[in-house]
Amino acid sequence: GAVVSQHPSWVICKSGTSVKIECRSLDFQATTMFWYRQFPKQSLMLMATSNEGSKATYEQGVEKDKFLINHASLTLSTLTVTSAHPEDSSFYICSARDQRKVLAGYNEQFFGPGTRLTVL
Amino acid sequence: GIQVEQSPPDLILQEGANSTLRCNFSDSVNNLQWFHQNPWGQLINLFYIPSGTKQNGRLSATTVATERYSLLYISSSQTTDSGVYFCAVETSYDKVIFGPGTSLSVIP
């Protein structure tokens, strides 16, 4: 149980294009999903918290117009990197909390396999 | 904001050895998780442990919330244990902060 998928696994795009990354909870419903970014040999940095049916909450320093987040259903959140530039190249990872476990007091996060973005 | 530290930053073990990884945090937290990031980047949940002690096979973890630290024990290490181990804490503001990680290499 508690499986989170991400698509695509990796993507290469040209500078100036937009890239959409999907995060799905496959066997549970998630009212809250999180998006992280990880540079090589560094830790995970939280970019934003995505709540189903409402606007995402972005961390300080993360441009909301550049990193568009949509949490349209209880099993799907998307991150769109708009007008991508080489400095946006990174490993993007999503996570989700199981709604039923949260209601029981367990805020455990389950992570997707990540998406490696390379902007040329 | 809350600071999360992990030690040691790097660790090399001979297969079969035991090790203890430490996570210190600077303020009260609502919960704490330990993860193993494999070489392909996947984060694997090890423990959800806001307090107390848990064991799962060769791994166990202890969190002493009042003293703001958690320990991850790995016994009889195997080469497949190699990777980066992260602790992550959730603050009272519902923020999740990751520590810098411990990079573990287990050599045969």
Tab-separated table of C-alpha atoms in Angstrom:
chain	number	residue	atom	x	y	z
A	1	GLY	CA	0.000	0.000	0.000
A	2	ALA	CA	0.833	3.731	-0.079
A	3	VAL	CA	2.242	3.857	-3.594
A	4	VAL	CA	2.990	7.178	-5.268
A	5	SER	CA	3.883	7.408	-8.936
A	6	GLN	CA	5.437	10.206	-10.947
A	7	HIS	CA	5.449	10.779	-14.660
A	8	PRO	CA	7.665	11.219	-16.509
A	9	SER	CA	10.695	9.622	-14.850
A	10	TRP	CA	13.003	11.878	-16.790
A	11	VAL	CA	12.609	14.642	-19.318
A	12	ILE	CA	14.940	16.679	-21.485
A	13	CYS	CA	13.633	19.926	-22.893
A	14	LYS	CA	14.852	23.049	-24.617
A	15	SER	CA	15.235	26.314	-22.777
A	16	GLY	CA	12.021	28.342	-22.843
A	17	THR	CA	9.621	25.425	-23.015
A	18	SER	CA	7.241	24.274	-20.281
A	19	VAL	CA	7.278	20.866	-18.663
A	20	LYS	CA	4.474	19.209	-16.700
A	21	ILE	CA	5.177	16.576	-14.052
A	22	GLU	CA	2.382	14.416	-12.657
A	23	CYS	CA	2.207	12.953	-9.174
A	24	ARG	CA	-0.415	10.319	-8.417
A	25	SER	CA	-1.347	8.423	-5.294
A	26	LEU	CA	-2.272	4.991	-6.638
A	27	ASP	CA	-3.929	3.249	-3.708
A	28	PHE	CA	-4.981	6.027	-1.364
A	29	GLN	CA	-6.495	9.474	-1.403
A	30	ALA	CA	-4.301	12.432	-0.616
A	31	THR	CA	-5.709	15.777	0.413
A	32	THR	CA	-2.155	17.048	0.746
A	33	MET	CA	0.780	16.531	-1.574
A	34	PHE	CA	4.224	18.082	-1.431
A	35	TRP	CA	6.753	19.005	-4.097
A	36	TYR	CA	10.468	18.894	-3.411
A	37	ARG	CA	13.557	19.698	-5.371
A	38	GLN	CA	16.917	18.001	-4.945
A	39	PHE	CA	20.223	19.061	-6.456
A	40	PRO	CA	23.076	16.536	-6.798
A	41	LYS	CA	24.516	15.428	-3.480
A	42	GLN	CA	22.177	17.723	-1.561
A	43	SER	CA	19.144	17.239	0.594
A	44	LEU	CA	15.509	17.690	-0.377
A	45	MET	CA	14.139	21.218	-0.322
A	46	LEU	CA	10.403	21.708	0.025
A	47	MET	CA	9.058	23.852	-2.804
A	48	ALA	CA	5.344	23.906	-2.093
A	49	THR	CA	2.452	22.229	-0.353
A	50	SER	CA	-0.447	21.284	-2.570
A	51	ASN	CA	-3.951	20.962	-1.139
A	52	GLU	CA	-6.794	19.445	-3.122
A	53	GLY	CA	-9.192	22.073	-4.357
A	54	SER	CA	-7.217	25.070	-3.160
A	55	LYS	CA	-4.159	27.086	-4.071
A	56	ALA	CA	-0.747	25.715	-3.281
A	57	THR	CA	1.378	27.199	-0.530
A	58	TYR	CA	4.839	28.058	-1.777
A	59	GLU	CA	8.001	28.202	0.279
A	60	GLN	CA	9.957	31.405	0.501
A	61	GLY	CA	12.050	31.984	-2.588
A	62	VAL	CA	10.008	29.697	-4.870
A	63	GLU	CA	8.406	31.583	-7.760
A	64	LYS	CA	4.752	30.627	-7.952
A	65	ASP	CA	4.434	31.899	-11.517
A	66	LYS	CA	7.315	29.720	-12.614
A	67	PHE	CA	6.336	26.559	-10.764
A	68	LEU	CA	2.601	26.131	-11.292
A	69	ILE	CA	0.949	23.549	-9.062
A	70	ASN	CA	-2.519	22.135	-9.567
A	71	HIS	CA	-4.116	19.616	-7.209
A	72	ALA	CA	-7.285	18.865	-9.115
A	73	SER	CA	-8.296	15.629	-7.440
A	74	LEU	CA	-7.580	13.552	-4.355
A	75	THR	CA	-5.115	11.419	-6.302
A	76	LEU	CA	-3.390	13.818	-8.671
A	77	SER	CA	-1.159	16.856	-8.339
A	78	THR	CA	0.806	18.405	-11.191
A	79	LEU	CA	3.854	20.644	-11.239
A	80	THR	CA	4.446	22.696	-14.378
A	81	VAL	CA	7.833	24.308	-14.818
A	82	THR	CA	7.132	27.249	-17.116
A	83	SER	CA	9.708	28.769	-19.443
A	84	ALA	CA	12.333	26.361	-18.188
A	85	HIS	CA	15.978	27.397	-18.058
A	86	PRO	CA	19.127	25.347	-17.464
A	87	GLU	CA	19.199	26.397	-13.800
A	88	ASP	CA	15.830	24.629	-13.375
A	89	SER	CA	17.522	21.319	-14.129
A	90	SER	CA	17.085	19.204	-11.036
A	91	PHE	CA	15.462	16.134	-9.499
A	92	TYR	CA	11.834	16.870	-8.615
A	93	ILE	CA	10.136	14.600	-6.085
A	94	CYS	CA	6.565	14.584	-4.879
A	95	SER	CA	5.111	13.077	-1.745
A	96	ALA	CA	1.629	12.496	-0.420
A	97	ARG	CA	-0.150	11.827	2.834
A	98	ASP	CA	-2.837	9.179	3.119
A	99	GLN	CA	-6.047	11.016	4.030
A	100	ARG	CA	-7.299	8.160	6.218
A	101	LYS	CA	-4.033	7.976	8.152
A	102	VAL	CA	-3.987	11.734	8.624
A	103	LEU	CA	-7.459	11.583	10.136
A	104	ALA	CA	-6.110	8.951	12.536
A	105	GLY	CA	-3.241	11.244	13.500
A	106	TYR	CA	-0.475	9.799	11.310
A	107	ASN	CA	1.127	12.418	9.045
A	108	GLU	CA	3.477	9.965	7.342
A	109	GLN	CA	4.623	11.008	3.877
A	110	PHE	CA	5.049	8.613	0.976
A	111	PHE	CA	7.316	9.583	-1.881
A	112	GLY	CA	7.196	9.149	-5.614
A	113	PRO	CA	10.236	7.906	-7.559
A	114	GLY	CA	11.162	11.399	-8.743
A	115	THR	CA	11.497	13.136	-12.110
A	116	ARG	CA	14.875	14.146	-13.459
A	117	LEU	CA	14.578	17.348	-15.491
A	118	THR	CA	17.360	18.482	-17.800
A	119	VAL	CA	16.959	21.813	-19.574
A	120	LEU	CA	19.301	22.372	-22.506
B	1	GLY	CA	13.427	28.235	11.731
B	2	ILE	CA	14.136	24.760	12.962
B	3	GLN	CA	17.560	23.302	12.212
B	4	VAL	CA	18.087	19.621	11.487
B	5	GLU	CA	21.542	18.095	11.686
B	6	GLN	CA	22.677	14.580	10.863
B	7	SER	CA	25.862	12.815	11.744
B	8	PRO	CA	28.093	11.476	10.472
B	9	PRO	CA	27.860	13.025	6.986
B	10	ASP	CA	29.636	10.054	5.438
B	11	LEU	CA	30.156	6.524	6.647
B	12	ILE	CA	31.972	3.540	5.169
B	13	LEU	CA	31.276	0.134	6.659
B	14	GLN	CA	32.515	-3.346	6.092
B	15	GLU	CA	29.693	-5.721	5.308
B	16	GLY	CA	28.362	-7.216	8.534
B	17	ALA	CA	29.240	-4.235	10.716
B	18	ASN	CA	26.783	-2.248	12.809
B	19	SER	CA	26.258	1.501	12.765
B	20	THR	CA	24.332	4.309	14.431
B	21	LEU	CA	23.155	7.379	12.585
B	22	ARG	CA	22.045	10.442	14.502
B	23	CYS	CA	19.544	13.212	13.814
B	24	ASN	CA	19.413	16.319	16.008
B	25	PHE	CA	16.747	19.002	15.745
B	26	SER	CA	16.663	22.398	17.331
B	27	ASP	CA	13.007	22.704	18.327
B	28	SER	CA	9.958	20.650	19.188
B	29	VAL	CA	8.547	18.630	16.317
B	30	ASN	CA	5.233	16.937	15.664
B	31	ASN	CA	6.755	13.892	14.053
B	32	LEU	CA	9.912	12.480	12.548
B	33	GLN	CA	10.574	10.088	9.697
B	34	TRP	CA	13.659	8.210	8.551
B	35	PHE	CA	14.170	7.513	4.856
B	36	HIS	CA	16.663	5.632	2.733
B	37	GLN	CA	17.335	7.110	-0.691
B	38	ASN	CA	18.574	4.436	-3.042
B	39	PRO	CA	21.014	5.091	-5.905
B	40	TRP	CA	18.111	5.705	-8.294
B	41	GLY	CA	16.717	8.468	-6.106
B	42	GLN	CA	13.696	6.663	-4.649
B	43	LEU	CA	12.978	7.531	-1.045
B	44	ILE	CA	11.999	4.494	0.966
B	45	ASN	CA	10.139	4.929	4.238
B	46	LEU	CA	12.009	3.328	7.098
B	47	PHE	CA	10.311	4.641	10.215
B	48	TYR	CA	7.602	7.062	11.221
B	49	ILE	CA	8.724	7.689	14.781
B	50	PRO	CA	7.719	10.867	16.639
B	51	SER	CA	8.831	9.221	19.869
B	52	GLY	CA	9.845	5.886	21.319
B	53	THR	CA	11.554	2.923	19.722
B	54	LYS	CA	10.631	0.826	16.716
B	55	GLN	CA	12.294	-2.122	15.052
B	56	ASN	CA	12.002	-3.553	11.587
B	57	GLY	CA	14.333	-6.442	10.853
B	58	ARG	CA	17.951	-5.284	11.010
B	59	LEU	CA	16.919	-1.687	11.467
B	60	SER	CA	15.668	0.051	14.547
B	61	ALA	CA	15.084	3.656	15.512
B	62	THR	CA	14.702	5.602	18.708
B	63	THR	CA	13.421	9.149	19.072
B	64	VAL	CA	13.801	11.057	22.318
B	65	ALA	CA	11.602	14.042	21.578
B	66	THR	CA	12.297	15.789	24.886
B	67	GLU	CA	16.017	15.807	24.091
B	68	ARG	CA	15.465	16.552	20.401
B	69	TYR	CA	17.278	13.694	18.755
B	70	SER	CA	16.655	10.451	16.965
B	71	LEU	CA	18.932	7.500	16.278
B	72	LEU	CA	18.827	4.963	13.476
B	73	TYR	CA	20.582	1.651	14.107
B	74	ILE	CA	21.678	-0.606	11.285
B	75	SER	CA	22.889	-4.035	12.301
B	76	SER	CA	24.706	-6.611	10.182
B	77	SER	CA	24.954	-4.169	7.318
B	78	GLN	CA	24.637	-5.384	3.731
B	79	THR	CA	25.789	-3.814	0.482
B	80	THR	CA	22.155	-3.094	-0.352
B	81	ASP	CA	22.050	-0.766	2.644
B	82	SER	CA	24.256	1.685	0.751
B	83	GLY	CA	22.717	5.024	-0.090
B	84	VAL	CA	21.748	8.198	1.704
B	85	TYR	CA	19.771	8.185	4.922
B	86	PHE	CA	17.638	11.209	5.691
B	87	CYS	CA	15.685	12.193	8.730
B	88	ALA	CA	12.808	14.608	8.200
B	89	VAL	CA	10.904	16.452	10.883
B	90	GLU	CA	7.489	18.033	10.776
B	91	THR	CA	7.173	21.302	12.629
B	92	SER	CA	4.151	22.699	14.387
B	93	TYR	CA	3.556	24.828	11.283
B	94	ASP	CA	3.041	21.678	9.202
B	95	LYS	CA	6.393	22.166	7.475
B	96	VAL	CA	8.618	19.216	6.716
B	97	ILE	CA	12.339	19.875	7.005
B	98	PHE	CA	14.894	17.362	5.813
B	99	GLY	CA	18.294	16.920	7.364
B	100	PRO	CA	21.402	16.996	5.155
B	101	GLY	CA	21.649	13.207	5.106
B	102	THR	CA	24.226	10.542	5.930
B	103	SER	CA	25.852	8.889	2.936
B	104	LEU	CA	26.486	5.225	3.712
B	105	SER	CA	28.711	2.923	1.708
B	106	VAL	CA	28.826	-0.748	2.662
B	107	ILE	CA	31.736	-2.576	1.114
B	108	PRO	CA	31.961	-6.353	0.725
